PDB file of C-alpha atoms and ligand atoms in Angstrom:
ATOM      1  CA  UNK A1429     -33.213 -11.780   3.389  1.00  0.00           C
ATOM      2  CA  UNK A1430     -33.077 -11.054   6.915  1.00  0.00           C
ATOM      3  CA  UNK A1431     -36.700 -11.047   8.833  1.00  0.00           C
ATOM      4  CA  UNK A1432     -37.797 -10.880  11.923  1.00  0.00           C
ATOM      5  CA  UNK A1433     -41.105 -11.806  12.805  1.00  0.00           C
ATOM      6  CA  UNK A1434     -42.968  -9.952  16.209  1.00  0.00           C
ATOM      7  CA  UNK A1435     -46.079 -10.977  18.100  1.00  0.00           C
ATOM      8  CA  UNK A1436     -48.037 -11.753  20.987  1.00  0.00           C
ATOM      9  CA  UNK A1437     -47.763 -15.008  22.019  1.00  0.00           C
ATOM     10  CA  UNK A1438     -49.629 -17.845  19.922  1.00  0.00           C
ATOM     11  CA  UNK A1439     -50.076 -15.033  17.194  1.00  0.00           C
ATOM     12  CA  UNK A1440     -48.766 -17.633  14.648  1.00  0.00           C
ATOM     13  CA  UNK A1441     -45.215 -16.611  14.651  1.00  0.00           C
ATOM     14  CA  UNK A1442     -43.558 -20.228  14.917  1.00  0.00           C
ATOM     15  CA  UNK A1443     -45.887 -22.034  12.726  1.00  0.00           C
ATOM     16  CA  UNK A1444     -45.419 -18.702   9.888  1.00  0.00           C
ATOM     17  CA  UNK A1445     -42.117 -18.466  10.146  1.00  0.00           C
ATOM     18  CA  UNK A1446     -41.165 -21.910   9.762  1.00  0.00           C
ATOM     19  CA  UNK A1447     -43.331 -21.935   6.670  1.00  0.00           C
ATOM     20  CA  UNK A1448     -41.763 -18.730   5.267  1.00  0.00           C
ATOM     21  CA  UNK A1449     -37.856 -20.279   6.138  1.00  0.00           C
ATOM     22  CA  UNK A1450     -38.754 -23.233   3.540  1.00  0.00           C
ATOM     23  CA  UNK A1451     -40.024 -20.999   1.021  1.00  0.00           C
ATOM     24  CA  UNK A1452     -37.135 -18.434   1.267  1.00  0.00           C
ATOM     25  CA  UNK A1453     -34.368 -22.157   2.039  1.00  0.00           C
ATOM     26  CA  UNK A1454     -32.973 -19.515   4.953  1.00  0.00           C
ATOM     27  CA  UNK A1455     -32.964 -20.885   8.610  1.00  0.00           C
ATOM     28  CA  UNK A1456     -35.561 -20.359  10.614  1.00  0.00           C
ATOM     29  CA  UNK A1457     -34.449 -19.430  14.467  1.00  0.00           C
ATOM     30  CA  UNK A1458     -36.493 -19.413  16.992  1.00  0.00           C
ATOM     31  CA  UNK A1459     -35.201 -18.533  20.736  1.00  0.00           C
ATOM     32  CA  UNK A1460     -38.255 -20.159  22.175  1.00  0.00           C
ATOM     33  CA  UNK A1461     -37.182 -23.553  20.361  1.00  0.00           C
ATOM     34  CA  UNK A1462     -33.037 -23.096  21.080  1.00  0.00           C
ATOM     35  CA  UNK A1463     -34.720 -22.599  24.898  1.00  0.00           C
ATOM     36  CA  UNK A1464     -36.786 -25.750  24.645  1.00  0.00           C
ATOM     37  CA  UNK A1465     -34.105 -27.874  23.703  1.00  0.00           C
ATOM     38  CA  UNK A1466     -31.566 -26.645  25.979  1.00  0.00           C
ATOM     39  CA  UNK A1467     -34.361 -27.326  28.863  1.00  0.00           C
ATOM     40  CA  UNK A1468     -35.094 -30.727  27.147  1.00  0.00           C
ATOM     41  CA  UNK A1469     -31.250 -31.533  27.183  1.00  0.00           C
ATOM     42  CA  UNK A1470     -30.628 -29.900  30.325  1.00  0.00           C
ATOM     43  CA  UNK A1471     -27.967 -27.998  29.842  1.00  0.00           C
ATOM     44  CA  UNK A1472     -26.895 -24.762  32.080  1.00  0.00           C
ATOM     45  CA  UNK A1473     -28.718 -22.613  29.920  1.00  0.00           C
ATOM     46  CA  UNK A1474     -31.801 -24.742  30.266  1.00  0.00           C
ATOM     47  CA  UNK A1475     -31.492 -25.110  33.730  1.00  0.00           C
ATOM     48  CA  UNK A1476     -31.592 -21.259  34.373  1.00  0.00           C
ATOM     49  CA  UNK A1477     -34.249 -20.579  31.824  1.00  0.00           C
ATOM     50  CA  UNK A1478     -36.833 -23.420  32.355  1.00  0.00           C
ATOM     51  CA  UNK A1479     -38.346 -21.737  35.420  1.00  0.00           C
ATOM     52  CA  UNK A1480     -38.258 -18.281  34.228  1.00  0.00           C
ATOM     53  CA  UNK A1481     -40.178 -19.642  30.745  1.00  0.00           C
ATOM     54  CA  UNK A1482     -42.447 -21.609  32.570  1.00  0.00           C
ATOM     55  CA  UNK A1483     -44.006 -18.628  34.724  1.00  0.00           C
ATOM     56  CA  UNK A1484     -44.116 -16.704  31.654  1.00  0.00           C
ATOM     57  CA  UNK A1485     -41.609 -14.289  32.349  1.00  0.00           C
ATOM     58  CA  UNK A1486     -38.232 -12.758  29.800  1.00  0.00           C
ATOM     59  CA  UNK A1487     -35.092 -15.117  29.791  1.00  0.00           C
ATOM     60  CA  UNK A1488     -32.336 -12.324  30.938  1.00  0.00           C
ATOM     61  CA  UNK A1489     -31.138 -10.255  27.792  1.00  0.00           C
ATOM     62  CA  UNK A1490     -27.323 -10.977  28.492  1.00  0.00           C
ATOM     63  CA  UNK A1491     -27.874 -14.754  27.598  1.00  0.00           C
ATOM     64  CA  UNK A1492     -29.944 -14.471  24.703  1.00  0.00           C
ATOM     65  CA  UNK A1493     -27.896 -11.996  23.191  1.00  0.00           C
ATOM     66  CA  UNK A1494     -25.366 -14.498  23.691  1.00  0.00           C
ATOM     67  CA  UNK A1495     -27.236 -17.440  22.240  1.00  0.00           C
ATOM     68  CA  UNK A1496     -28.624 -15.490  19.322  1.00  0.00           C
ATOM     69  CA  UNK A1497     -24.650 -14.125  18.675  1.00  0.00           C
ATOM     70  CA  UNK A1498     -23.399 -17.288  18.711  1.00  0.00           C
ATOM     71  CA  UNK A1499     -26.470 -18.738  15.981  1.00  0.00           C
ATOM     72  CA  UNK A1500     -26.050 -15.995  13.796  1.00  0.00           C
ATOM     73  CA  UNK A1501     -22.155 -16.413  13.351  1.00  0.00           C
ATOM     74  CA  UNK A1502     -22.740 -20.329  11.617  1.00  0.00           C
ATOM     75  CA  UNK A1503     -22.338 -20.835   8.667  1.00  0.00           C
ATOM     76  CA  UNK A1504     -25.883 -20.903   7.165  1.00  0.00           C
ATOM     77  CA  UNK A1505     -27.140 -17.630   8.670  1.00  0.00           C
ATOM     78  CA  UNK A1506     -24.849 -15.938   6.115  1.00  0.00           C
ATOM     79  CA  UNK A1507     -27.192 -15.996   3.206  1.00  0.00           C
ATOM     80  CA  UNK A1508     -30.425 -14.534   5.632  1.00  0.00           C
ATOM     81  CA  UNK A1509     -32.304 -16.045   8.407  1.00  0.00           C
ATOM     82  CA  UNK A1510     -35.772 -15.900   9.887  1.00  0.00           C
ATOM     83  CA  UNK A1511     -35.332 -14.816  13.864  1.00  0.00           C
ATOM     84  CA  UNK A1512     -38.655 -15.494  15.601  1.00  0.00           C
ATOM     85  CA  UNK A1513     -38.925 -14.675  19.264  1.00  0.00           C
ATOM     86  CA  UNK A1514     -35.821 -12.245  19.089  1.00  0.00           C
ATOM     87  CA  UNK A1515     -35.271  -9.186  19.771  1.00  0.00           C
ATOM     88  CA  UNK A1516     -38.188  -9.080  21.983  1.00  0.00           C
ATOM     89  CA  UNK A1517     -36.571  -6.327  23.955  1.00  0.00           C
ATOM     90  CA  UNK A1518     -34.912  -3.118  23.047  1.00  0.00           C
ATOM     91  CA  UNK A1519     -31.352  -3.410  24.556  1.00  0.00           C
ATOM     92  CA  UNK A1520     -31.904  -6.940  22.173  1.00  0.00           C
ATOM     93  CA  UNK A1521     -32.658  -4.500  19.541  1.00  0.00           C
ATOM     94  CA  UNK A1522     -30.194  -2.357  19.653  1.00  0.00           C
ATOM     95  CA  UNK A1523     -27.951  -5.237  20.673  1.00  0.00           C
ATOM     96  CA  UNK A1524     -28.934  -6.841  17.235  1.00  0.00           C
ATOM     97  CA  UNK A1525     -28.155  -3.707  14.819  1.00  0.00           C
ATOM     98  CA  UNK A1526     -24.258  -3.944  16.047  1.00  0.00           C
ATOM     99  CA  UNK A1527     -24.692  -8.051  15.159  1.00  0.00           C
ATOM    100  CA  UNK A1528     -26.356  -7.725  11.713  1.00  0.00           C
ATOM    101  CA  UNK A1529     -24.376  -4.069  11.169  1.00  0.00           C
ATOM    102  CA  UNK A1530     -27.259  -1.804  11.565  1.00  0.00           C
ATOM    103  CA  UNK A1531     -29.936  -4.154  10.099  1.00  0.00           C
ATOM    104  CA  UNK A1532     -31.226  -1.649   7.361  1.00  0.00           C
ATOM    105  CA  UNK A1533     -29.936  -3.617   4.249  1.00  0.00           C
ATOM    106  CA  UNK A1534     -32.367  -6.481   3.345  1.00  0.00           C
ATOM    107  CA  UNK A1535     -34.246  -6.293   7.012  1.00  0.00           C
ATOM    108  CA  UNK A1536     -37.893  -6.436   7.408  1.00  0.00           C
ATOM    109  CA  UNK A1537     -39.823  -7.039  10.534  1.00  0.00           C
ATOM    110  CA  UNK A1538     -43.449  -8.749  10.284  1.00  0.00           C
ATOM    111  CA  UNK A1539     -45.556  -7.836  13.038  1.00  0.00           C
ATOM    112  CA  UNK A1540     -48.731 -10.375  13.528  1.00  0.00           C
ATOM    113  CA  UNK A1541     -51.626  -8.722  14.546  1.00  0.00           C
ATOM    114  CA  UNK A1542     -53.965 -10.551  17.157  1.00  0.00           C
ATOM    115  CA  UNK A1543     -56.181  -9.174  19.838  1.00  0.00           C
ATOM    116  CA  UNK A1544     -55.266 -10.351  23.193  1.00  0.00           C
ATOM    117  CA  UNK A1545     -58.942 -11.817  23.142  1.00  0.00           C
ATOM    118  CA  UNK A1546     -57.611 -14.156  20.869  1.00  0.00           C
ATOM    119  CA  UNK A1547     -54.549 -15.319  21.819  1.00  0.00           C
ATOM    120  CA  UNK A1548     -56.000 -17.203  25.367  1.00  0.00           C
ATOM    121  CA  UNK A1549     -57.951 -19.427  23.524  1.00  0.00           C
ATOM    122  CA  UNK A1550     -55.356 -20.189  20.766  1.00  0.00           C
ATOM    123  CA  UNK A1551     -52.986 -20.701  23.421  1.00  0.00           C
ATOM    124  CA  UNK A1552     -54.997 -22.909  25.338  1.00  0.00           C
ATOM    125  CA  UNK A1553     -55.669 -25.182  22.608  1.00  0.00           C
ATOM    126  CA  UNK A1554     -52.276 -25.175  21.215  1.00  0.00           C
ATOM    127  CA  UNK A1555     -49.693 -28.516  21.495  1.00  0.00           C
ATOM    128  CA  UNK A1556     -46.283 -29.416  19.798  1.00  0.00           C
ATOM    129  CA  UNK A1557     -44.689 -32.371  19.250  1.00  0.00           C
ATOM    130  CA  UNK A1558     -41.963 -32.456  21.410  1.00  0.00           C
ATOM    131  CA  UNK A1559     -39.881 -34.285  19.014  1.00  0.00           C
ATOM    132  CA  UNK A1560     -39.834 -32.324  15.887  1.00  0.00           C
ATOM    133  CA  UNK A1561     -41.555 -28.962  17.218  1.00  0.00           C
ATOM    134  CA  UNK A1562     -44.123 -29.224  14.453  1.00  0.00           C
ATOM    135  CA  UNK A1563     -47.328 -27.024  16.099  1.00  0.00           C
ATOM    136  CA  UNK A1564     -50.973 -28.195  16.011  1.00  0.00           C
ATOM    137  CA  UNK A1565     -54.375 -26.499  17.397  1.00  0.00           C
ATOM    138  CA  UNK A1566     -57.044 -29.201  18.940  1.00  0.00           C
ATOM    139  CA  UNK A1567     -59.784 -27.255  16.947  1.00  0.00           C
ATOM    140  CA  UNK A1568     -58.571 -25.662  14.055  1.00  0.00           C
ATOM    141  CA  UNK A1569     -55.674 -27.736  12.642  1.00  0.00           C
ATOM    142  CA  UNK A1570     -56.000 -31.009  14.855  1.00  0.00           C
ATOM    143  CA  UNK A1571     -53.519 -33.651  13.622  1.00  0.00           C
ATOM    144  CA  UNK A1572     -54.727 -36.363  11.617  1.00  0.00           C
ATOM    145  CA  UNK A1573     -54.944 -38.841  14.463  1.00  0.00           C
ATOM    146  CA  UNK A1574     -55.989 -38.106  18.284  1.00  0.00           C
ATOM    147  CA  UNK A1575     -52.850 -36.651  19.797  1.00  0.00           C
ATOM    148  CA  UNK A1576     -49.465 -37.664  17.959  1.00  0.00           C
ATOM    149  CA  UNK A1577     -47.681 -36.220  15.753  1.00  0.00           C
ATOM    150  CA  UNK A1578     -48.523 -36.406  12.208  1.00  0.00           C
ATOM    151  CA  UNK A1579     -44.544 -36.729  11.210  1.00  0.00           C
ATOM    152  CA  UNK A1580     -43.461 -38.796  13.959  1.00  0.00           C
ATOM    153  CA  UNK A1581     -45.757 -40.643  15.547  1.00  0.00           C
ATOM    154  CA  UNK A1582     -44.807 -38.838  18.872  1.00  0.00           C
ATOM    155  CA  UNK A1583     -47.463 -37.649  21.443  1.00  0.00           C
ATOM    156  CA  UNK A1584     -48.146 -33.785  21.280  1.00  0.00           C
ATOM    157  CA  UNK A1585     -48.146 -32.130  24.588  1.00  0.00           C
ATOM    158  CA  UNK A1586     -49.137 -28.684  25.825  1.00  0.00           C
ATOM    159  CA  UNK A1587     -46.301 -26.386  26.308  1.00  0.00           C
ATOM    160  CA  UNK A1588     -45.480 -26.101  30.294  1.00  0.00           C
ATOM    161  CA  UNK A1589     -46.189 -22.112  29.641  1.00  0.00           C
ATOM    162  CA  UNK A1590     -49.648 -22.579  27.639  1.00  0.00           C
ATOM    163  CA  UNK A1591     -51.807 -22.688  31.003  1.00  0.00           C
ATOM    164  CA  UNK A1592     -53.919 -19.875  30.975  1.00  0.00           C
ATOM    165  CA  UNK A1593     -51.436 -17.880  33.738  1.00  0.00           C
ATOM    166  CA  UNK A1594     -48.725 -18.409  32.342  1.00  0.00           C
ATOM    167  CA  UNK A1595     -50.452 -17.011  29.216  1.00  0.00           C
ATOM    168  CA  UNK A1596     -51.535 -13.388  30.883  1.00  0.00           C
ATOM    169  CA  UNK A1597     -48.201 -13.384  31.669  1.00  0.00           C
ATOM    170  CA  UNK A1598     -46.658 -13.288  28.206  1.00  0.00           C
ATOM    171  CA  UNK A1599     -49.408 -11.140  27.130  1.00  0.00           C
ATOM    172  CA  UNK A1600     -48.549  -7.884  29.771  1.00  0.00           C
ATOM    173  CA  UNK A1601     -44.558  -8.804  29.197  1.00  0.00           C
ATOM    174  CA  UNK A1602     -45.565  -8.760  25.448  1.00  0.00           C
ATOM    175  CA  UNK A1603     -46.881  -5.000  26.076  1.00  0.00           C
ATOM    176  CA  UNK A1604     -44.484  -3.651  28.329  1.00  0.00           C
ATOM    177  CA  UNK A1605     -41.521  -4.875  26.381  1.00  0.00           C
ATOM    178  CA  UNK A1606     -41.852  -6.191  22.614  1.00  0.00           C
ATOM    179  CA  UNK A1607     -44.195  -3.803  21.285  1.00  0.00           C
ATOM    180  CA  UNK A1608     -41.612  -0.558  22.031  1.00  0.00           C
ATOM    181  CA  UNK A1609     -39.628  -2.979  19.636  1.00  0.00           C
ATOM    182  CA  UNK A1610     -41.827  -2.760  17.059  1.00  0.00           C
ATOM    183  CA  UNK A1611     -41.889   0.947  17.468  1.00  0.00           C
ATOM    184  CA  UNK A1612     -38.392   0.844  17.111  1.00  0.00           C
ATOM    185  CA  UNK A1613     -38.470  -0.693  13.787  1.00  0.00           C
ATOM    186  CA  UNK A1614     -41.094   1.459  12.586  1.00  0.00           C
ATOM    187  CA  UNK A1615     -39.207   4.642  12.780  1.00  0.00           C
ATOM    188  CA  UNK A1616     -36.965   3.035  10.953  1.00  0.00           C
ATOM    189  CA  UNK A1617     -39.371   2.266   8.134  1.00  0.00           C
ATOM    190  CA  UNK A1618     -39.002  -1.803   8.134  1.00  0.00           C
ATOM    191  CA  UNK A1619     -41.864  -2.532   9.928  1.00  0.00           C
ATOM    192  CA  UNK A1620     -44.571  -4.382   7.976  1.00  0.00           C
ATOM    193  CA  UNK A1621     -47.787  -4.779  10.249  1.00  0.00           C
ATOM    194  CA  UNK A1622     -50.199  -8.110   9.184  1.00  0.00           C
ATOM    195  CA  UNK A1623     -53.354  -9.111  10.554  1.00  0.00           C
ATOM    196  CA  UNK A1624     -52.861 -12.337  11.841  1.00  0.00           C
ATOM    197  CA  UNK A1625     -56.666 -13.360  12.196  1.00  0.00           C
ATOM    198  CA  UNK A1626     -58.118 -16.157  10.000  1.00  0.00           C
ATOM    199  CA  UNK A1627     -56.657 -19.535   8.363  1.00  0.00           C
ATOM    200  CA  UNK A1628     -52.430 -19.821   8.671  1.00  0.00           C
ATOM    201  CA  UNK A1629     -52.644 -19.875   4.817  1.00  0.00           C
ATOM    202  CA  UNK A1630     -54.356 -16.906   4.301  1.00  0.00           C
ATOM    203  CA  UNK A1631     -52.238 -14.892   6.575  1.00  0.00           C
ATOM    204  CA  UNK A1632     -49.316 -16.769   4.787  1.00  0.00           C
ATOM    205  CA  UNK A1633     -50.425 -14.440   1.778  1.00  0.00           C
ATOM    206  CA  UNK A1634     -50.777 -11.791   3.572  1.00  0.00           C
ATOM    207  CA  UNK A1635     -46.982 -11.962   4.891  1.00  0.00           C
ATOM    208  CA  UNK A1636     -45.627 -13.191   1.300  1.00  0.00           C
ATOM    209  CA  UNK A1637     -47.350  -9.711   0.222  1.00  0.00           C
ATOM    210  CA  UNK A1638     -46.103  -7.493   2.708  1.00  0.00           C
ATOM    211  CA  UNK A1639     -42.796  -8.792   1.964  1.00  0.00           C
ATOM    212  CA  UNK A1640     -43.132  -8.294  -2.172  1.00  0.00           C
TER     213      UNK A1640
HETATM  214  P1  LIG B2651     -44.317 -17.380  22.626  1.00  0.00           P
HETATM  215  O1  LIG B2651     -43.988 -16.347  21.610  1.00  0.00           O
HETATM  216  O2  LIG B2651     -45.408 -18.296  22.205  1.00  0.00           O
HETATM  217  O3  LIG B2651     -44.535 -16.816  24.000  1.00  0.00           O
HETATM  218  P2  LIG B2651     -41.625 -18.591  22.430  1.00  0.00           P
HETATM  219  O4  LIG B2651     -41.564 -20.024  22.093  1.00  0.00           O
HETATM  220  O5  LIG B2651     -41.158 -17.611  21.430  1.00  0.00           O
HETATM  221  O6  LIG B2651     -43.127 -18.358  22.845  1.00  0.00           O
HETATM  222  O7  LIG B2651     -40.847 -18.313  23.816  1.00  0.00           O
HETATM  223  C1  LIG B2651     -41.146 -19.037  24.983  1.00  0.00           C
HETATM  224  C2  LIG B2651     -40.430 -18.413  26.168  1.00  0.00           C
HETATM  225  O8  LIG B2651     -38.999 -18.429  25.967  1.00  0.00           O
HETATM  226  C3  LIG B2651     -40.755 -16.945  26.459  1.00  0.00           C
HETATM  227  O9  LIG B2651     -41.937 -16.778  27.209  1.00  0.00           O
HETATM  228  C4  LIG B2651     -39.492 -16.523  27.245  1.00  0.00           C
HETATM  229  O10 LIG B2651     -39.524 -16.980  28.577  1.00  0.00           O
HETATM  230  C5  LIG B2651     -38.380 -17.269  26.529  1.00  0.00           C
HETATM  231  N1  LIG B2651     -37.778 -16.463  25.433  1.00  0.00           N
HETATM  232  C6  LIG B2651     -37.792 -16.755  24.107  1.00  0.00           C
HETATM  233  N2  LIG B2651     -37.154 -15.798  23.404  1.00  0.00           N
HETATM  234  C7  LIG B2651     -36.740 -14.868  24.288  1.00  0.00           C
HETATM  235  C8  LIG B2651     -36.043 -13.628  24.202  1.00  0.00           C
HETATM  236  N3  LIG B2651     -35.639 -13.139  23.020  1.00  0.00           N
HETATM  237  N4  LIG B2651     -35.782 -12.943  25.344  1.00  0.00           N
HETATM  238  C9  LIG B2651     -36.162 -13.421  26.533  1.00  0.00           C
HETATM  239  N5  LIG B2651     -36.835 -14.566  26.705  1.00  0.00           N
HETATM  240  C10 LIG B2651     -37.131 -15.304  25.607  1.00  0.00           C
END
């Protein structure tokens, strides 16, 4: 099973995704995590890509082609993978088809459907652990005690891009450049659209449907 999940910015793609890797045992890879930890290790890539992430704006298409080429070719991406935050540009796209061999076997794309509305306030509330990535929301899934982590102990933090800027930012990118994606997968009939309003179990069902 190869999916790819698409949409806006704190539509739920991380925290879905992950959920739907354990259920399917495929990996779950998500370009905005690789990106984090290559920032967090400070590596060249990181370097470059920390201040383009933190204003909001699209690491260049050359290097995540490159970092998603290089994923893809281990070892447990052969049985299927879950690829959130990628392609979130056509020439990634297009780029991808040649890498997967024209993607129609076994693909589907999940698109999560939030109103920009939405998505600011999500966003706003939203922190991660830095240590294990898990994702919490201060009003609707808190964790269990103030602010750590409820795996680790560690102290959840708001992403350096979740200010409310940085936010607006990802939205109009989102528009201009991901949803012609979408498109793109449409015509070619694996595009599965889901509303991604209401409690991250029931849009679980609503994904393990569209998938069935
Ligand atoms: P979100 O979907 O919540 O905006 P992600 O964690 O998926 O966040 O990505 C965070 C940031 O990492 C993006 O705003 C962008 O700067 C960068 N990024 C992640 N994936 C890509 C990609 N495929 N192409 C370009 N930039 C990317």
């Amino acid at each position: 099973m190869k999916i790819i999940f698409i949409g806006p910015p704190g539509s739920g793609k991380g925290t879905q995704a992950k959920r739907l890797a354990s259920r399917l045992e495929v990996p779950h890879i998500s370009t905005g995590d690789m990106l984090r930890e290559a920032v967090a290790e400070g590596t060249e890539v990181g370097r470059k890509a920390a201040p383009i992430m933190a204003l909001g704006h699209l690491v260049p298409d050359d290097l995540m082609i490159e970092i998603v080429d290089e994923r893809l070719a281990k070892a447990d991406a052969a049985k299927g993978f879950i690829l959130d935050g990628f392609p979130r540009t056509l020439v990634q796209a297009e780029k991808l088809d040649r890498i997967v061999g024209n993607g129609k076997i076994g693909l589907r794309v999940l698109q999560l459907l939030v109103p920009d509305e939405a998505i600011v306030r999500r966003i706003t509330l939203r922190r991660t652990c830095p240590q294990c990535g898990a994702i919490y929301h201060l009003e609707n899934q808190p964790p269990a005690s103030d602010s750590v982590c409820d795996r680790d102990g560690a102290e959840v933090i708001a992403r350096p891009d979740d200010n409310e800027t940085a936010v607006r930012k990802r939205l109009d990118v989102f528009h201009r450049d991901t949803v012609p994606v979408a498109s793109y997968y449409k015509a070619k009939s694996v595009l599965r659209e889901v509303d991604g309003v209401g409690p991250v179990d029931e849009v679980f069902e609503r994904i393990e449907k569209s998938l069935a």
